[in-house]
Each structure stands twice: as C-alpha cells, then as structure tokens.
Amino acid sequence: MYAIEVDNLTKIYGKGETAVTALQDARFKVRPGELVAILGPSGSGKTTLLTCIGLINEPTHGTVVIDGTTVADDGWHSGIDLKRMRREKLGFIFQAHNLIPFLTAQENVMIALEINGLTRNDAKIRSVELLNALNLGHRINNYPTALSGGESQRVAIARALANRPKVILADEPTAALDTENGKNVMDLLKKLAVENHSAILVVTHDHRMVENFDRILEVSDGRITGEKNNREAG
Amino acid sequence: MNLAIRDIRYHRGRFILTSIGLGLLLGVVMSMGGIYRGLFADALAVLDFTKADIWVVQQDTNGPFAESSRIPEDIKYRIQAVPGVAEASPLSFQTIQVERMDKPFRFFLIGYDLNGIGGPPEIIAGRGIRQKHYEMVVAKAMRMAIGEKIHLGLNDYTVVGITGKVVSSGGDPAAYVSLADAQDIQFKKDNDAIRNDRERIGANLAAIQSLSPSQAKFLKQNIAGITESTHTVNTVVARLEPGANLHEVQERISRWNHFRPISVEEQTKILTKGMIEKARMQLGLFRIILLIISGVIISLIIYTSTLDKIRVIATLKLIGAQNRVIIGMILQQSLLMGILAYGIGYLLILLTYKNFPRRIVLEAFDLQILFVIVIAICMISSFVGIRKALKVEPAEALGG
C-alpha cells in the first residue's frame, strides 16, 4: 500500500476569467519510508501541491489517497474528518519551524500528542523520548527563543513525528538554516523515513539537498515535469 | 495542557499590567456602587438612628431634611397627648460651617431633648451630655478630641463624648447638643442685636399716637419677649405605643392646623427619591459607562492578543487541534483576566474605602452582581477574538 497516492490532481484558484490554475494533473505515488522532494522555482505550484495533500487546500479535481483513505475525490471526500486525518496521519514541518512561542520545547511536542488524545503523562514520556532521540534532551525546558535555528527545527521535527504519522510534509525545512544545519536536518529526515517507515514529502528549491532524496519530482508551471529516482540511479 | 495558562505564564508581565489597569477601572466601578449605597445610608442615617414612628413638621413642607420647617417646641405636649403616642420629643437641625485649624469645618448639629429621643445612638468614647448647656457629643468623623472646645453662636462648647458614624443626608458628620443650646446657637442674638431690635420696636410703637406711654412700654416688653424667644424646633418626633395605629395617629394630627405628620416610610421616600435621586441616577449612569468601557477594553485586549497569535492558531489548526482547544485558550484568558482584574479592584477598594471622604458601603450582593457582569463581559468580549480565531486558515502557518 502506498502512503500517498495522487491522481489527476488539479487546483484552480478563482472562477471564470480570473481563474488561475496553480496545479494541473499531478500524478504520483509515494511508498512508506520513501523521502521525496518536490523541486521547483517559486510560483511553480509545489506549495499548492503540498497543501492539497496536507488537507489544507481543497483540490478542484482529482483524487488524493493517504494511507489507503481517500481524502479528496474532485473536492474533499464526503464525510472525511480533515482535522482528524491531519492529527493522526500527517506531520508537518515548516520553513520557520512554527513552534508555539509560549510553550517549552517539550510542551511543543506534548501539545501535538495531547490534541491527539494522549494523556498528559503519556505525552510527557513520549515527548522526552523523541527529544532525547533528536539530541535535545538538555533543551526540553527551553522556550523557542532560547533555541538555535537547528534546534528549533529539530523540535519541530519531533512534534511532526509525535503521533507516528504515515506521511510527513515539509515546506522548505532547510531554507532558514545554514548549510551544516540544513544537511543535519536532511540526514535526520532520511533516517526517520527509514526508521519510522513514514513517507516524507519535502518541498524545496534548494538544489544542494537533492542528493539526500530517494526521488525528486520536478514541478514547473503547475505541472510535474520530471521525475528523478536517486535510489535507482545510485 | 492549558494553553491559556501557558501563554499567561510566558507573557505574565503584560498580562499582570493589563489586569492591574482593568482592576483599577473595576475598582472605580465598585467604589461607584459603594458611594451609591453610601448615599442611601447617609441619607437615612439620622432617620434610622432616631427610631421615631412619626415626624411632625411644618404644614405644607417636606420636613427638615428637604426644606425649612419651623414649629413651636411646646407642640410636643399636644402630640404626646394623642392616643397611641408613647413619647414625643422635639429636634432641631442645622448645618454649621466654621473655621477650625484654618480650614473650613462643616458639620450637622442636632439639638435634642436630653430626656427625650433623637440623641446620639451610641457613645464610643467619653460620655453622653449630662448638663443642659455647653456640652456636645461629636461623630468620630469630626476628629475632635474629648475636652476640645469649639465656639458656636455666642458660646464655647466642650466635647464630652464621641459617637459613631452619624451623618446628615448630605454626608456631613453630626454633632449633638442639648435642644436649648441648639436653639440658642440657631436663634439667639447677641446683645447689640437685641438692643437694636428693642429700639426699633420702641420707635415703631412710639409712632402710634393712640398708645399711651405705659401701654407702649407694656407692648414693647411683650413683643420683645416673642421676637427673642428661641423656643422653635424643626420637628417633633414621636414613638407610638405597641399596637397603635399609625394612620389613625397621623389622621388626628393632620386635622390640626399648621402641622404635617410624616411617617418613616414617607420620610424615607422624601430622602431617597427626592434628595439623592439625581446623584443616584448619575452614579448609575457612570457605572454603566465604566462597565461598557471595561467591555470595550477587554474586547480590544483579547482581539489584539488573538491577532498576535494568528500563526500559533494556524499551526494548532494545521496539526489538527479541535476548535474547542482554540476557543478554550481565548475564553479562559479572557475570564482569567476578568477574574484577576476583579480581584485587584476588590482589593484596592477594600484597602482604601475607609479613606474616602464620603461613606462607601460595600454590599456583598452588589459585588456578586458585579462579578457576574464582569464574567459576562469577558465572555462576550472574547467572542470577538474567537470569531477571528475561527476564521484563521491552517494554510497561514505555511510560508516564511
């Protein structure tokens, strides 16, 4: 079973003469444990693709299947609980890490767990495990303002992983980091994809990072214009 | 995890300062309520302490608290003779302002029959008035010491006792003297004025040709006796015998010329509806305006705070947070701010209300109602922020 199945995915903003097609006929599948990049210039439609898969932006046409559940079928699939799907199946990593400023590193991870129904105690144990695994054990009580960019992004990754999602969606996760920290984050994502058996879809325009991915989907003018498979090539 | 508490903990300086500001505003609202109740208490203080059933005053007047009322002192004997009346006693009231320690010193002087009713309700220091002349009992609020003398009218009066919080309907502290002293202070003229009056009466009578010198002399003495008399009072109060019919007693006194018997209920109405009605309405309106201002301020604070958290809210939505998590965060913050502000306001008023120049009466019921109103305002105010928060799209969490 694929973690992500996208078929004929189209997103059109506006109507009539002002309609803009941001994404057209996207079609691809991602296996669990696979690290896939969506590469393209600004305005090419890669973030629109990510938001459609992330259940944030309603597709105009096409289907999206996450971990065997059809979430979109020419619009949202009827009866689908988007928030629940996002809580249980998806993890998000952002360019600006988006940690909640008034929560400590541990609380930032715990909130994702508690929202998903874990008890406070279980959330505490799991958050410590995750932060220790990401070498942030000494930072659990620090607020985001006291963390470096790399540390903040690792906390964000811990939060994204908290509920053991089948799919992790990352929007330019290395854009705000220097080369070394960016590489560390990519190594971490690669490791997590294998260990957690999660499909990781990363939107990036950073060509320095492409060698880290199993597969690269090239997007241009709203269409997937090319696909490169690093694993096969390697 | 309680996000509201976490946010407050992180931004505690801002939260506390905002709550203090709001607390000061609520303290003013509480003080307005206290002043409002104090106006009632002050207005009714003399009425309550006198414990009379009927106030007999000059006909066609509303009594000594509302307007000028003058009746002869000896009417008390006639009132006392009415069936059902147990006791009747004359009272004299006047507001006095003198210079004391180079400052205006204003108080309400009550003259009472030492063997009758209407005297000081309690003596908290010193003793009551024992001599018919030149002794006085003052309210604690006058801050006079026992043994201190004050010059009133033509004589000096010595403070022999201190009573509790008795004030006039205008809020001035009360002092008690014997009825005779009060009449002297109010009506007795100095020797020059008396001589002047006698000369004028003599000159007027001399102009009447039909009077013989002996008749003129006789008339002059009698007229002077009448004009120099101080036996006038403002009211005669009466207590009824147990089981006596108030309306019957009132009806009987009403039949006499020149007098109006006012029941306690009527007197209360005159004091509260007439004399303090405008002040009461003004305070009530001021309270409403302040509460509206508090509501607007809370709304603005919650709305601004929500705008500051747009990205946080978008992130929470993106990671699947239910609406109740977000609503709870905003609503709880609003309520906590209201509760803290209320507490600060209450503490402030509790620590300062005794120092207000006018009486502040804090009633538990008023404070409870205000608390409920504050909670309601916080809930309504938070709707503005909640509405904004619910409109935030998860997509706003994306981007740099």
mmCIF file of N, CA and C in Angstrom, chain A residues 47 51 56 83 86-87 92 94-96 98 100-104 107 110-112 114-115 120 143 145 159 171, chain B residues 1 3 6-7 9-11 309 311-312 315-323 325 329 394-395 397-400:
data_model
loop_
_atom_site.group_PDB
_atom_site.id
_atom_site.type_symbol
_atom_site.label_atom_id
_atom_site.label_comp_id
_atom_site.label_asym_id
_atom_site.label_seq_id
_atom_site.Cartn_x
_atom_site.Cartn_y
_atom_site.Cartn_z
ATOM 1 N N THR A 47 4.058 24.359 -3.378
ATOM 2 C CA THR A 47 3.383 24.511 -2.070
ATOM 3 C C THR A 47 1.902 24.192 -2.192
ATOM 4 N N THR A 51 -0.101 21.603 0.064
ATOM 5 C CA THR A 51 -1.283 21.947 0.867
ATOM 6 C C THR A 51 -2.493 21.097 0.480
ATOM 7 N N ILE A 56 -5.139 20.995 3.553
ATOM 8 C CA ILE A 56 -5.305 22.405 3.913
ATOM 9 C C ILE A 56 -6.061 23.124 2.797
ATOM 10 N N LYS A 83 -9.530 17.373 10.144
ATOM 11 C CA LYS A 83 -8.683 17.621 11.323
ATOM 12 C C LYS A 83 -8.167 16.315 11.911
ATOM 13 N N ARG A 86 -5.477 14.972 9.743
ATOM 14 C CA ARG A 86 -4.219 15.718 9.936
ATOM 15 C C ARG A 86 -3.550 15.319 11.248
ATOM 16 N N ARG A 87 -4.376 15.138 12.289
ATOM 17 C CA ARG A 87 -3.840 14.743 13.604
ATOM 18 C C ARG A 87 -3.185 13.376 13.560
ATOM 19 N N PHE A 92 3.640 17.828 10.067
ATOM 20 C CA PHE A 92 4.061 18.996 9.272
ATOM 21 C C PHE A 92 5.353 19.595 9.819
ATOM 22 N N PHE A 94 7.764 23.071 9.015
ATOM 23 C CA PHE A 94 7.675 24.345 8.290
ATOM 24 C C PHE A 94 9.049 24.978 8.128
ATOM 25 N N GLN A 95 9.089 25.899 7.181
ATOM 26 C CA GLN A 95 10.332 26.644 6.955
ATOM 27 C C GLN A 95 10.722 27.411 8.226
ATOM 28 N N ALA A 96 9.730 28.058 8.853
ATOM 29 C CA ALA A 96 10.030 28.875 10.044
ATOM 30 C C ALA A 96 9.749 28.089 11.318
ATOM 31 N N ASN A 98 7.687 27.200 13.145
ATOM 32 C CA ASN A 98 6.356 27.433 13.743
ATOM 33 C C ASN A 98 6.165 26.803 15.118
ATOM 34 N N ILE A 100 5.329 26.970 18.982
ATOM 35 C CA ILE A 100 4.468 27.891 19.736
ATOM 36 C C ILE A 100 5.348 28.597 20.770
ATOM 37 N N PRO A 101 5.453 29.926 20.664
ATOM 38 C CA PRO A 101 6.476 30.644 21.455
ATOM 39 C C PRO A 101 6.307 30.546 22.965
ATOM 40 N N PHE A 102 5.063 30.347 23.421
ATOM 41 C CA PHE A 102 4.863 30.337 24.883
ATOM 42 C C PHE A 102 4.904 28.927 25.473
ATOM 43 N N LEU A 103 5.303 27.949 24.641
ATOM 44 C CA LEU A 103 5.476 26.580 25.150
ATOM 45 C C LEU A 103 6.950 26.204 25.093
ATOM 46 N N THR A 104 7.394 25.422 26.062
ATOM 47 C CA THR A 104 8.780 24.954 26.049
ATOM 48 C C THR A 104 8.931 23.910 24.937
ATOM 49 N N GLU A 107 6.823 20.987 25.740
ATOM 50 C CA GLU A 107 5.392 21.267 25.616
ATOM 51 C C GLU A 107 4.971 21.382 24.154
ATOM 52 N N MET A 110 4.473 17.921 23.275
ATOM 53 C CA MET A 110 3.326 17.370 24.028
ATOM 54 C C MET A 110 1.982 17.828 23.478
ATOM 55 N N ILE A 111 1.916 19.069 22.997
ATOM 56 C CA ILE A 111 0.627 19.608 22.543
ATOM 57 C C ILE A 111 0.077 18.775 21.379
ATOM 58 N N ALA A 112 0.992 18.358 20.479
ATOM 59 C CA ALA A 112 0.534 17.537 19.341
ATOM 60 C C ALA A 112 -0.007 16.200 19.837
ATOM 61 N N GLU A 114 -1.249 15.563 22.973
ATOM 62 C CA GLU A 114 -2.482 15.757 23.755
ATOM 63 C C GLU A 114 -3.669 16.049 22.847
ATOM 64 N N ILE A 115 -3.429 16.809 21.789
ATOM 65 C CA ILE A 115 -4.504 17.080 20.821
ATOM 66 C C ILE A 115 -5.006 15.766 20.228
ATOM 67 N N ARG A 120 -1.769 13.241 29.642
ATOM 68 C CA ARG A 120 -0.657 14.157 29.916
ATOM 69 C C ARG A 120 0.623 13.386 30.259
ATOM 70 N N TYR A 143 12.426 27.632 26.086
ATOM 71 C CA TYR A 143 11.435 28.211 25.159
ATOM 72 C C TYR A 143 12.094 28.355 23.775
ATOM 73 N N THR A 145 12.621 30.763 21.911
ATOM 74 C CA THR A 145 13.534 31.914 21.757
ATOM 75 C C THR A 145 14.943 31.582 22.250
ATOM 76 N N ARG A 159 7.905 17.274 16.948
ATOM 77 C CA ARG A 159 6.455 17.490 17.013
ATOM 78 C C ARG A 159 5.752 16.794 15.841
ATOM 79 N N ASP A 171 7.710 21.855 4.401
ATOM 80 C CA ASP A 171 7.736 23.004 3.495
ATOM 81 C C ASP A 171 9.035 23.765 3.712
ATOM 82 N N MET B 1 -3.205 20.017 28.214
ATOM 83 C CA MET B 1 -2.356 21.168 28.517
ATOM 84 C C MET B 1 -3.186 22.445 28.393
ATOM 85 N N LEU B 3 -3.406 25.872 27.395
ATOM 86 C CA LEU B 3 -2.654 26.845 26.594
ATOM 87 C C LEU B 3 -2.810 28.265 27.140
ATOM 88 N N ARG B 6 -0.403 28.676 29.915
ATOM 89 C CA ARG B 6 0.973 28.713 29.383
ATOM 90 C C ARG B 6 1.277 30.078 28.757
ATOM 91 N N ASP B 7 0.318 30.596 28.012
ATOM 92 C CA ASP B 7 0.516 31.899 27.362
ATOM 93 C C ASP B 7 0.654 32.993 28.416
ATOM 94 N N ARG B 9 1.604 32.596 31.494
ATOM 95 C CA ARG B 9 2.890 32.391 32.194
ATOM 96 C C ARG B 9 4.031 33.028 31.400
ATOM 97 N N TYR B 10 3.996 32.851 30.092
ATOM 98 C CA TYR B 10 5.067 33.368 29.249
ATOM 99 C C TYR B 10 5.006 34.900 29.152
ATOM 100 N N HIS B 11 3.773 35.420 29.041
ATOM 101 C CA HIS B 11 3.600 36.876 28.916
ATOM 102 C C HIS B 11 3.073 37.454 30.219
ATOM 103 N N LYS B 309 -1.506 36.021 17.941
ATOM 104 C CA LYS B 309 -1.366 34.545 17.948
ATOM 105 C C LYS B 309 -1.895 33.896 16.663
ATOM 106 N N ARG B 311 -0.514 33.052 13.920
ATOM 107 C CA ARG B 311 0.331 31.970 13.424
ATOM 108 C C ARG B 311 0.257 30.749 14.340
ATOM 109 N N VAL B 312 0.180 31.042 15.650
ATOM 110 C CA VAL B 312 0.055 29.943 16.619
ATOM 111 C C VAL B 312 -1.264 29.202 16.382
ATOM 112 N N THR B 315 -1.080 27.188 13.243
ATOM 113 C CA THR B 315 -0.266 25.984 13.466
ATOM 114 C C THR B 315 -1.075 24.934 14.235
ATOM 115 N N LEU B 316 -1.785 25.409 15.251
ATOM 116 C CA LEU B 316 -2.610 24.464 16.026
ATOM 117 C C LEU B 316 -3.657 23.813 15.130
ATOM 118 N N LYS B 317 -4.259 24.609 14.260
ATOM 119 C CA LYS B 317 -5.267 24.041 13.347
ATOM 120 C C LYS B 317 -4.619 23.049 12.389
ATOM 121 N N LEU B 318 -3.422 23.416 11.944
ATOM 122 C CA LEU B 318 -2.733 22.541 10.984
ATOM 123 C C LEU B 318 -2.386 21.191 11.610
ATOM 124 N N ILE B 319 -2.008 21.207 12.872
ATOM 125 C CA ILE B 319 -1.663 19.915 13.487
ATOM 126 C C ILE B 319 -2.917 19.208 14.024
ATOM 127 N N GLY B 320 -4.081 19.766 13.683
ATOM 128 C CA GLY B 320 -5.327 19.049 13.950
ATOM 129 C C GLY B 320 -6.050 19.417 15.228
ATOM 130 N N ALA B 321 -5.678 20.568 15.813
ATOM 131 C CA ALA B 321 -6.345 20.961 17.073
ATOM 132 C C ALA B 321 -7.832 21.204 16.823
ATOM 133 N N GLN B 322 -8.637 20.724 17.744
ATOM 134 C CA GLN B 322 -10.080 20.938 17.646
ATOM 135 C C GLN B 322 -10.382 22.405 17.966
ATOM 136 N N ASN B 323 -11.525 22.868 17.489
ATOM 137 C CA ASN B 323 -11.926 24.270 17.750
ATOM 138 C C ASN B 323 -12.000 24.552 19.244
ATOM 139 N N VAL B 325 -10.125 23.591 21.566
ATOM 140 C CA VAL B 325 -8.807 23.911 22.126
ATOM 141 C C VAL B 325 -8.526 25.403 21.942
ATOM 142 N N MET B 329 -8.628 28.407 24.788
ATOM 143 C CA MET B 329 -7.457 29.243 25.061
ATOM 144 C C MET B 329 -7.865 30.725 25.169
ATOM 145 N N PRO B 394 -5.594 27.159 8.330
ATOM 146 C CA PRO B 394 -4.353 26.449 8.678
ATOM 147 C C PRO B 394 -3.211 26.812 7.738
ATOM 148 N N ALA B 395 -3.572 27.164 6.500
ATOM 149 C CA ALA B 395 -2.536 27.483 5.499
ATOM 150 C C ALA B 395 -1.689 28.678 5.928
ATOM 151 N N ALA B 397 -0.142 29.025 8.480
ATOM 152 C CA ALA B 397 1.049 28.564 9.197
ATOM 153 C C ALA B 397 2.212 28.334 8.234
ATOM 154 N N LEU B 398 1.904 28.217 6.953
ATOM 155 C CA LEU B 398 2.947 27.953 5.968
ATOM 156 C C LEU B 398 3.643 29.249 5.567
ATOM 157 N N GLY B 399 4.772 29.124 4.953
ATOM 158 C CA GLY B 399 5.488 30.308 4.479
ATOM 159 C C GLY B 399 6.432 30.828 5.525
ATOM 160 N N GLY B 400 7.319 31.723 5.081
ATOM 161 C CA GLY B 400 8.400 32.192 5.946
ATOM 162 C C GLY B 400 8.041 33.305 6.815
#
